[in-house]
Short mmCIF file of C-alpha atoms in Angstrom, two decimals:
data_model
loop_
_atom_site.label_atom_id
_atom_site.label_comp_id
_atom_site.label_asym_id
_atom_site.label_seq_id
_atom_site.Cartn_x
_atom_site.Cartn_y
_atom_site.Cartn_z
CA UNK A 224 12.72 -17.68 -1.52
CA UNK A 225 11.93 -19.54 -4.82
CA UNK A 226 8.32 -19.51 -5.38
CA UNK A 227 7.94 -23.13 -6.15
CA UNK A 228 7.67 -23.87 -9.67
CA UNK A 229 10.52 -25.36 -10.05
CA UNK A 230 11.91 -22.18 -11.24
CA UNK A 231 14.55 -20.53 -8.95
CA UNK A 232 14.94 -17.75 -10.76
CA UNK A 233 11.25 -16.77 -9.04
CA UNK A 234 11.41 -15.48 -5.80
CA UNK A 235 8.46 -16.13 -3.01
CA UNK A 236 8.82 -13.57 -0.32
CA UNK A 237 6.48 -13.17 2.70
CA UNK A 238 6.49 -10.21 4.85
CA UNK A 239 4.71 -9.81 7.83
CA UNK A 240 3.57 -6.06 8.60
CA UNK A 241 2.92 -5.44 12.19
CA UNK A 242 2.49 -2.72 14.56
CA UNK A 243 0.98 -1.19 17.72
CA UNK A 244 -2.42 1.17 17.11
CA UNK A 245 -2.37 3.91 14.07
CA UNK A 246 0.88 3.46 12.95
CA UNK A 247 -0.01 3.57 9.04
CA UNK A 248 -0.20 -0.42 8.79
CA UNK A 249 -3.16 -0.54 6.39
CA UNK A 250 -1.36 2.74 4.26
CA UNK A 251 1.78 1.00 3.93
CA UNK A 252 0.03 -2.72 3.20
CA UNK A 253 -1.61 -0.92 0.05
CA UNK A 254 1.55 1.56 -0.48
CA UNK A 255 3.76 -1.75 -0.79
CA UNK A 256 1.53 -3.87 -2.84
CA UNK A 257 1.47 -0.88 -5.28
CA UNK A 258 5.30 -0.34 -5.56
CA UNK A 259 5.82 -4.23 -6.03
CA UNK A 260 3.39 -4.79 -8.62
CA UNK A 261 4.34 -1.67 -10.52
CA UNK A 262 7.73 -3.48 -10.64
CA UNK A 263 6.21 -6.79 -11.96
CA UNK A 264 5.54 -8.99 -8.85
CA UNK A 265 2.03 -10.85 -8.13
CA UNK A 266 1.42 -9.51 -4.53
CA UNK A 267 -0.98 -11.50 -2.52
CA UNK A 268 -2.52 -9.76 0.89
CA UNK A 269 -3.52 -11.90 3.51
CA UNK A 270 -6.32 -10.16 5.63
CA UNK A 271 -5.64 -10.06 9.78
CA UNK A 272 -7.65 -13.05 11.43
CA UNK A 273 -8.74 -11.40 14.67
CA UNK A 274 -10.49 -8.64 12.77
CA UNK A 275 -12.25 -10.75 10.90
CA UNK A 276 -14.00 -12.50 13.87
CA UNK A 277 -13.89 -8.76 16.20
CA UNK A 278 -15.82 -7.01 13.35
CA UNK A 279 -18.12 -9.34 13.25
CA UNK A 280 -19.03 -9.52 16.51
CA UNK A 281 -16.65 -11.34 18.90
CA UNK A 282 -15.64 -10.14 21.55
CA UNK A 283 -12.90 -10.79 24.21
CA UNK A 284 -14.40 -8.72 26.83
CA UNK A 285 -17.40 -11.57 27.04
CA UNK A 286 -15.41 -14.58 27.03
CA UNK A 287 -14.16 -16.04 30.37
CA UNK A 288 -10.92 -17.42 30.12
CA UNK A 289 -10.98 -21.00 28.91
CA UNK A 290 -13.00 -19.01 26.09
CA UNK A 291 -10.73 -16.35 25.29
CA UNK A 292 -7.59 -18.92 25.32
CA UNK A 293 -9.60 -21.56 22.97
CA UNK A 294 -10.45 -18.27 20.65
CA UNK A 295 -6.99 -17.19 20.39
CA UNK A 296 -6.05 -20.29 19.37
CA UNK A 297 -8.58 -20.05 16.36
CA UNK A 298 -6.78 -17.18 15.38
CA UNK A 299 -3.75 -18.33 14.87
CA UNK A 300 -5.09 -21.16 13.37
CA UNK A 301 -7.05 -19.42 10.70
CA UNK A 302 -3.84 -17.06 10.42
CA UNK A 303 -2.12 -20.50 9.47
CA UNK A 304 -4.98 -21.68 7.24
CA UNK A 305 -5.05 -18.20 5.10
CA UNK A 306 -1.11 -17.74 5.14
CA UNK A 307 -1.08 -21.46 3.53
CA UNK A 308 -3.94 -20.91 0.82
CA UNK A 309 -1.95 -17.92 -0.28
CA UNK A 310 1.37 -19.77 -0.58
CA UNK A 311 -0.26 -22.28 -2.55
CA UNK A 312 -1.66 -20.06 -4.71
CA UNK A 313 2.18 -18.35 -5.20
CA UNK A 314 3.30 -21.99 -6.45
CA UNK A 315 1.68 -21.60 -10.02
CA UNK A 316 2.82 -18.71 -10.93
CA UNK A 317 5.49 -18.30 -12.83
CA UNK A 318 6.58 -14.86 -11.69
CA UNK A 319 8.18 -13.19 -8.11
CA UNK A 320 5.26 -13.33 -5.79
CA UNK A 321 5.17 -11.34 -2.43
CA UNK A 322 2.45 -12.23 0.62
CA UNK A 323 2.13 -9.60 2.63
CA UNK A 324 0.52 -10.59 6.24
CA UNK A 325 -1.61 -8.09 8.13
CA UNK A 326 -0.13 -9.11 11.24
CA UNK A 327 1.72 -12.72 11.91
CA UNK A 328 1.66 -15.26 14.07
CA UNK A 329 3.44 -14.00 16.91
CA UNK A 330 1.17 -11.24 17.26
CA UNK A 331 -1.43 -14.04 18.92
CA UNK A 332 1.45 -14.70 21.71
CA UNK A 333 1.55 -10.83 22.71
CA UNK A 334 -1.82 -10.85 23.54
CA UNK A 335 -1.31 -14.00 26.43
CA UNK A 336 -0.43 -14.62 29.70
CA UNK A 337 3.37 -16.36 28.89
CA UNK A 338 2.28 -19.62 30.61
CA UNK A 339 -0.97 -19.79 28.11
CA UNK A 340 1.70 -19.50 25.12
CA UNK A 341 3.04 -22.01 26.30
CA UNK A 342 0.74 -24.23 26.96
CA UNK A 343 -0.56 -23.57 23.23
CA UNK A 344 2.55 -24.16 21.24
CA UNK A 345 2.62 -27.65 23.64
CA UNK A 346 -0.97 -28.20 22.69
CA UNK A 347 -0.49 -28.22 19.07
CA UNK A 348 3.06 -29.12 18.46
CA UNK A 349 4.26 -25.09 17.78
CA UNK A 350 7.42 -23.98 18.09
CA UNK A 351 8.86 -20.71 18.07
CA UNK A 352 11.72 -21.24 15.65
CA UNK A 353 9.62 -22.08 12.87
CA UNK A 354 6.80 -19.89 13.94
CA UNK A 355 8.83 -16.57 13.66
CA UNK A 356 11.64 -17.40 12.29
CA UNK A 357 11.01 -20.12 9.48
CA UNK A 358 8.02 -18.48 8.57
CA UNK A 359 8.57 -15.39 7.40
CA UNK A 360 11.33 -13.84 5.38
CA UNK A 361 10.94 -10.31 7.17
CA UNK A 362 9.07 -8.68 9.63
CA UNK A 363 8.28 -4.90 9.83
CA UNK A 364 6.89 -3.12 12.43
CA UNK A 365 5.09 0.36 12.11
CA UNK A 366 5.70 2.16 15.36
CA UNK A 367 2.31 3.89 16.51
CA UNK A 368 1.54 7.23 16.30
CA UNK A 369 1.05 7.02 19.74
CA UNK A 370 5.30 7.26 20.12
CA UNK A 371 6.33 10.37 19.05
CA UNK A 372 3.50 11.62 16.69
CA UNK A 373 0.51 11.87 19.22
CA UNK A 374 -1.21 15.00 17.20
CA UNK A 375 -1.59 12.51 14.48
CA UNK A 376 -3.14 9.28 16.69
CA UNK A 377 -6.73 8.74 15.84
CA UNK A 378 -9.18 6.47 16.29
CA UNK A 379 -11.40 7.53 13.32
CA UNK A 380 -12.28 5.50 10.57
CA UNK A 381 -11.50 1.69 12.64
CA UNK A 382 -14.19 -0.20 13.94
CA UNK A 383 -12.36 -2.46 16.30
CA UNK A 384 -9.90 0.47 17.52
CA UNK A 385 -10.61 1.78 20.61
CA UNK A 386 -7.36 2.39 22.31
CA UNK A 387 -6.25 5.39 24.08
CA UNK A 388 -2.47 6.78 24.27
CA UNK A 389 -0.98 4.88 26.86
CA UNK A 390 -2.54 2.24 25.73
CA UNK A 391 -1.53 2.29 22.01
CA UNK A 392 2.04 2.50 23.76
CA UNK A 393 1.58 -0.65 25.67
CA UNK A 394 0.64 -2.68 23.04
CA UNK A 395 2.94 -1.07 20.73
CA UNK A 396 5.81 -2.50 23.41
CA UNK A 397 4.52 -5.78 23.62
CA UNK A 398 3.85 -6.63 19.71
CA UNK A 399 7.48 -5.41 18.73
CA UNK A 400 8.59 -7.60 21.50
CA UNK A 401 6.77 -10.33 20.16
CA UNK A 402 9.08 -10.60 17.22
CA UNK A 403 12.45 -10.04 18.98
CA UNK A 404 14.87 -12.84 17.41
CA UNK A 405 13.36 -12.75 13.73
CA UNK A 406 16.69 -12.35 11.36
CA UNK A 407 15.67 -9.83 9.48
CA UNK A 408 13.34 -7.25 11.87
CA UNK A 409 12.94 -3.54 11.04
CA UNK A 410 11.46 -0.78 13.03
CA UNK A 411 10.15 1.97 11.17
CA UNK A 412 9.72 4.51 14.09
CA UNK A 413 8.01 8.06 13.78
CA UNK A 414 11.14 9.89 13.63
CA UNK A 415 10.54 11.29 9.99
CA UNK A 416 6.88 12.74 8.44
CA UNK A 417 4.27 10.44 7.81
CA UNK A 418 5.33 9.77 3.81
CA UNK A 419 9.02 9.50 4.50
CA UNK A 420 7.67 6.91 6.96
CA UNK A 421 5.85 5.31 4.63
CA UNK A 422 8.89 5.21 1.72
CA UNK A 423 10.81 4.07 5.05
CA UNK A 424 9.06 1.06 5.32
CA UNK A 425 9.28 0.68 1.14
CA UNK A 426 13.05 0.65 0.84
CA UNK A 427 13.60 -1.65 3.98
CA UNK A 428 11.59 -4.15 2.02
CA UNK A 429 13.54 -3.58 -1.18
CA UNK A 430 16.89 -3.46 0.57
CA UNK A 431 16.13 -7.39 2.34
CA UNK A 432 15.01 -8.53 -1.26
CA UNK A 433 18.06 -7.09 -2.91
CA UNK A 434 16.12 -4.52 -5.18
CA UNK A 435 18.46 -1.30 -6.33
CA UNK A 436 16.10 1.88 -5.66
CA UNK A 437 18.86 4.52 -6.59
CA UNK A 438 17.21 7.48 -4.99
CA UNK A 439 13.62 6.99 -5.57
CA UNK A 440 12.46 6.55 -1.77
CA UNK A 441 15.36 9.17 -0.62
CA UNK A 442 13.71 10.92 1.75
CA UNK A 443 13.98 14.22 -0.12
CA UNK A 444 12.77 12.51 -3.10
CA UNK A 445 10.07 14.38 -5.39
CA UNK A 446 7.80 13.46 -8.14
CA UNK A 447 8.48 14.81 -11.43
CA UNK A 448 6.16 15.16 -14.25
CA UNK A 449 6.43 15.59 -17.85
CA UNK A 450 4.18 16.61 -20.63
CA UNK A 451 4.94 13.53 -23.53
CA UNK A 452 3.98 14.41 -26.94
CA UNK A 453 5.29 11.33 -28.32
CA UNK A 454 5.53 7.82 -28.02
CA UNK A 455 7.13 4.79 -30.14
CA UNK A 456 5.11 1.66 -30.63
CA UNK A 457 5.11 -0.93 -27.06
CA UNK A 458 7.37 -2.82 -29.03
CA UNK A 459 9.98 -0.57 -28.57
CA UNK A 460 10.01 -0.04 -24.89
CA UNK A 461 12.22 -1.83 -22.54
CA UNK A 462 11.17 -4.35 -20.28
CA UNK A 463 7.72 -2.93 -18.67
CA UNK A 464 4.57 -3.82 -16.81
CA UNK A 465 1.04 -2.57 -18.20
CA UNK A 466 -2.00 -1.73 -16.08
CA UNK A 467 -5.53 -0.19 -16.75
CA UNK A 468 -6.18 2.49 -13.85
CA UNK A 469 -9.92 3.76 -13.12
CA UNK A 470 -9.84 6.56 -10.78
CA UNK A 471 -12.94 8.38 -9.55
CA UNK A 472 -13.45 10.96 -6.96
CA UNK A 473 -15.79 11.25 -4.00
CA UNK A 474 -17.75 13.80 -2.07
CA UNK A 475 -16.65 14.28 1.57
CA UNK A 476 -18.00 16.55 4.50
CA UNK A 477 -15.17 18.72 4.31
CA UNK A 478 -14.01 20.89 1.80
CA UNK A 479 -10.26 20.37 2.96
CA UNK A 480 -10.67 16.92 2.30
CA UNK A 481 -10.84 14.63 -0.53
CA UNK A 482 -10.85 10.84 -1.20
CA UNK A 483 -10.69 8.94 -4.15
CA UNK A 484 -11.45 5.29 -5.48
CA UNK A 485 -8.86 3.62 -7.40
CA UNK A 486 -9.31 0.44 -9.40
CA UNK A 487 -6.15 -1.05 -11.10
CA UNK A 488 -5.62 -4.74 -12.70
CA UNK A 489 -4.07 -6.71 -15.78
CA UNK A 490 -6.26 -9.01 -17.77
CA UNK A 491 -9.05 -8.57 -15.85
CA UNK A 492 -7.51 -8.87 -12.29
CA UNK A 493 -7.97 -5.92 -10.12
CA UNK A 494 -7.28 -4.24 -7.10
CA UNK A 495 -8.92 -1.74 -5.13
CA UNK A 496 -8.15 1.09 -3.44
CA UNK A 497 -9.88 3.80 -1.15
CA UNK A 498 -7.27 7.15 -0.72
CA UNK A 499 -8.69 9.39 1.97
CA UNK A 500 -6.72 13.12 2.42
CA UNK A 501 -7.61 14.25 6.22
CA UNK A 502 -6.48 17.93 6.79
CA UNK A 503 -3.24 19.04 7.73
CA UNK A 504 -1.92 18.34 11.31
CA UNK A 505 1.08 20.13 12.10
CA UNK A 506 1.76 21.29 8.59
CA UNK A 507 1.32 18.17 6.94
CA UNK A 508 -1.40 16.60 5.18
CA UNK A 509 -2.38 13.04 5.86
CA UNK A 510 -3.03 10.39 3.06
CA UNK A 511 -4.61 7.15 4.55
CA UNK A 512 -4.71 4.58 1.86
CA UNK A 513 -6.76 1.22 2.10
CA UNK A 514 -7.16 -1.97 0.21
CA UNK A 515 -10.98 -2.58 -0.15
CA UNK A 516 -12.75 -5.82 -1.96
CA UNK A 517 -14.62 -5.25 -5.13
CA UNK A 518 -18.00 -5.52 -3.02
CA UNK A 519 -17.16 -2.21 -0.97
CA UNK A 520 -15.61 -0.92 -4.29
CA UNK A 521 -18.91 -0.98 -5.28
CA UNK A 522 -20.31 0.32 -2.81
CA UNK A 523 -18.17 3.08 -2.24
CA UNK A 524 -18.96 4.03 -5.88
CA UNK A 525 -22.40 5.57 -5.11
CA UNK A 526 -20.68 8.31 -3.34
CA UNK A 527 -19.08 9.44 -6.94
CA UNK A 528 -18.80 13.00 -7.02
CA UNK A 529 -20.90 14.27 -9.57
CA UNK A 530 -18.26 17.44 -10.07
CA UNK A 531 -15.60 15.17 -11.35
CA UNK A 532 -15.61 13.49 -14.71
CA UNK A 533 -14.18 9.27 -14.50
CA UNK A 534 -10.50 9.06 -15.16
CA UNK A 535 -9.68 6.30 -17.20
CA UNK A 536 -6.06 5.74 -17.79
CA UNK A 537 -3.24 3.11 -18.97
CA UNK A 538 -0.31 2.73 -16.82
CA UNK A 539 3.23 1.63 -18.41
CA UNK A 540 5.83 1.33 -15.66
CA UNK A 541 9.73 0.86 -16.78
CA UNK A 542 12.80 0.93 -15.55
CA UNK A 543 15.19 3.43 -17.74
CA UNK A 544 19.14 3.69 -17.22
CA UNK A 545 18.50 2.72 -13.39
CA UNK A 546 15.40 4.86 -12.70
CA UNK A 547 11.84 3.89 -12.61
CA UNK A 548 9.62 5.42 -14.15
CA UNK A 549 5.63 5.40 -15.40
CA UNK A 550 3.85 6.77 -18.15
CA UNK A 551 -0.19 7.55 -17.92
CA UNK A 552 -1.70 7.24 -21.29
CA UNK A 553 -4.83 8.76 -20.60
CA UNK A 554 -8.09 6.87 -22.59
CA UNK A 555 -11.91 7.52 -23.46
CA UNK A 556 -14.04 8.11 -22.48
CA UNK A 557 -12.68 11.40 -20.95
CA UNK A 558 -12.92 15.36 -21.08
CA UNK A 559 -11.17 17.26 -24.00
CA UNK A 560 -8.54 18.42 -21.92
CA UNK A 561 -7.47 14.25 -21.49
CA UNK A 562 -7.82 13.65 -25.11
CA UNK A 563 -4.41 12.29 -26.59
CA UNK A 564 -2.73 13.23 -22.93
CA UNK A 565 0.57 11.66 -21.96
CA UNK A 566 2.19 11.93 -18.79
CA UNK A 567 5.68 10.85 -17.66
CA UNK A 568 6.40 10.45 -13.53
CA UNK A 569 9.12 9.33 -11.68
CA UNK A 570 10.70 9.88 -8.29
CA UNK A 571 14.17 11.44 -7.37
CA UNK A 572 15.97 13.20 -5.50
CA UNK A 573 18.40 14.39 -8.87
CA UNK A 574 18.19 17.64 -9.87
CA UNK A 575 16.67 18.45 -12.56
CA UNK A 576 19.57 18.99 -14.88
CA UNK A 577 21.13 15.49 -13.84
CA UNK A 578 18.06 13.80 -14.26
CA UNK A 579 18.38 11.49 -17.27
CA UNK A 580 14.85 10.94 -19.62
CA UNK A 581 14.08 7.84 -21.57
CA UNK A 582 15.67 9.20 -24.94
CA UNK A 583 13.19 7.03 -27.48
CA UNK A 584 10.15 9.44 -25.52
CA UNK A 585 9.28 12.79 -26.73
CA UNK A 586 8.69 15.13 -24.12
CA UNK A 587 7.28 18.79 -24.36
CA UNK A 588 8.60 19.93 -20.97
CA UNK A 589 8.50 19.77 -17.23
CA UNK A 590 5.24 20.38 -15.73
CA UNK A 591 5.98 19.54 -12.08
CA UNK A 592 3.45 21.37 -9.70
CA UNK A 593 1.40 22.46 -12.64
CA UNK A 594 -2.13 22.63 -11.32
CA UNK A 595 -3.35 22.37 -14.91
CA UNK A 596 -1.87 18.57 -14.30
CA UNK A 597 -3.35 17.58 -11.18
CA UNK A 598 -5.42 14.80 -11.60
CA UNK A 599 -7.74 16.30 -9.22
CA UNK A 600 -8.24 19.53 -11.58
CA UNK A 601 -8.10 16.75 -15.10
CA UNK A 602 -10.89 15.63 -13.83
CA UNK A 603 -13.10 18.07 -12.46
CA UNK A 604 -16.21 19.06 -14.89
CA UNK A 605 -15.72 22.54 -16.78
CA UNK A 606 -18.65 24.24 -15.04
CA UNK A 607 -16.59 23.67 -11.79
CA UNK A 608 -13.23 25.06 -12.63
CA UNK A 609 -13.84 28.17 -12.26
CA UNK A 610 -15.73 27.89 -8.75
CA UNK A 611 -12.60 24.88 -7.52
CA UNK A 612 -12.21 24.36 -3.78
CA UNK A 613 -8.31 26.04 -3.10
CA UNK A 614 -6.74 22.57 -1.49
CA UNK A 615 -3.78 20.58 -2.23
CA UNK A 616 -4.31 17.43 -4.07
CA UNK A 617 -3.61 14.17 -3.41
CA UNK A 618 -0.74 12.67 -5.71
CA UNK A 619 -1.73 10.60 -8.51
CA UNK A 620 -1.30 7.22 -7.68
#
């Protein structure tokens, strides 16, 4: 797992995430990449080859089959090419670097005839060893929703997705079986909620790598937030990673639903990410959350809601006496209810007597499920507060 630098101390890991129809792939790629950067890693995201070419117009249902098999074969190809640049890219730094794969290549094989396959890997000098095994350091696969949460399979907001039930389940079969003989292959079925699926997937990751969560990802882990008055100088902190957060909010045809834009980076790097709340199915509230490029960052931008102020933020995340933890140090421009505001959050499943608080913080008190905190309510203009849609919020992220 050494990253190439020379440096084995740095650890390279590539993960593929794969999965049959709506089974909260894209939320978990962008759930994952924040959790490992928070803890310090460069995390690298290489983007699923067949829906690059399928979005933009190919498609299998028009190619005979001498086409389709020669197109397939591109796909894994440019899979290949993409997975490659990235590693590449992970050999300069000097840091733990994680590539996670939207799909890998075994994925291409569930999708032929097993004589095609075949005749593919003896085409091009493949073999399977080195294709699944050799190439990846873990694979996890996100059941669909299609196995045991049908209310919550939708086709909505996927422009290549146009499966129905049985056949989400089909494919589902034949992608996990794709993968049978990896080392180290997880299954992260639909056995649990949607978030304790999600912090599922997480701590399977972490366990692999050899990270120590304690209880953060338990599954009846909560967030916890506290009101800091106080803060030493940066000097004084342990060990911690820095970020500058942008978060703006967007208008949406519902009332019971909300999305939100977040922007994140270090030094002038950034991610993106779209966070869409659907309403509650069954009880439980829905958060799809998806990578986007800067471009559709952009774009998305013009549907700002004009009823929420900008958040602008800077995130310092630490690990204190074996819990992680961050701190929001909220920054202008902002309302008067953000000026000088400090927020500590962390995740456990302690209670709230055992829970142990970094010591060289001051903190005013708990303020847990204070609506006054919400992000949501931070950020909303004064002349709206009064008139505020009654929904829950997302949580900050």
């Amino acid at each position: 797992m050494a990253n190439g630098t020379g440096d084995n101390s740095y650890k390279f890991y590539k993960v593929v995430l794969t999965g049959g129809p709506c089974g909260g792939k894209t939320t978990g790629q962008a759930r994952l990449s924040t959790f490992f950067e928070n803890l310090g890693w460069k995390v690298y995201r290489a983007p699923e080859s067949a829906y690059i070419y399928l979005s933009g117009g190919a498609c299998f249902a028009d190619m005979n089959s001498d086409e389709a098999f020669s197109f397939q074969e591109n796909i894994i190809r440019t899979m290949m090419q993409v997975e490659n640049t990235f590693h590449d890219l992970a050999k300069d730094r000097c840091q733990n670097v994680m590539l996670i794969c939207d799909r890998g290549i075994m994925d291409g094989s569930a999708y032929l005839p097993r004589k095609d396959w075949e005749r593919m890997k003896a085409n091009n000098g493949w073999h399977e060893v080195d294709l699944r095994d050799n190439r990846y350091n873990q694979i996890i696969h996100m059941v669909s929703a299609a196995k045991g949460a049908e209310d919550f399979y939708s086709l909505a907001g996927h422009k290549t997705r146009h499966e129905g039930l049985d056949s989400a389940r089909e494919i589902d079969t034949i992608t996990a079986n794709a993968w049978v003989g990896h080392p180290y292959f997880d299954i992260i079925d639909n056995c649990t909620g949607f978030e304790a699926k999600i912090s599922k997937m997480i701590s399977a990751v972490c366990t692999r790598i050899g990270i120590d969560l304690g209880d953060r990802l338990a599954p009846n882990s909560i967030k916890r937030k506290y009101l800091v008055t106080h803060i030493p100088d940066v000097s004084e902190f342990p060990h911690h990673q820095e970020f500058s957060v942008v978060h703006d909010y967007l208008v949406t045809p519902s009332r019971k639903m909300q999305a939100r834009l977040r922007k994140r980076g270090q030094e002038g790097n950034w991610t993106y990410t779209h966070t869409i709340r659907r309403p509650e199915i069954n009880e439980e509230s829905v958060e799809l959350r998806m990578p986007v490029t800067e471009k559709d960052y952009e774009i998305l931008l013009a549907q700002r809601d004009d009823k929420h102020h900008t958040v602008y933020k800077i995130r310092r995340c630490f690990l204190w006496q074996n819990q992680y933890f961050q701190l929001d140090i909220y920054q202008s421009p902002c309302p008067d209810k953000c000026q000088g505001l400090m927020l500590l959050e962390t995740f456990t499943a302690q209670d709230r007597d055992a829970l142990t608080l970094p010591d060289f913080i001051t903190i005013q008190g708990e303020v847990t499920g204070d609506p006054r905190y919400s992000m949501f309510n931070l950020s909303l203009k004064e002349q709206f507060w009064a008139s505020r849609d009654t929904v829950d919020q997302m949580e900050d992220d």
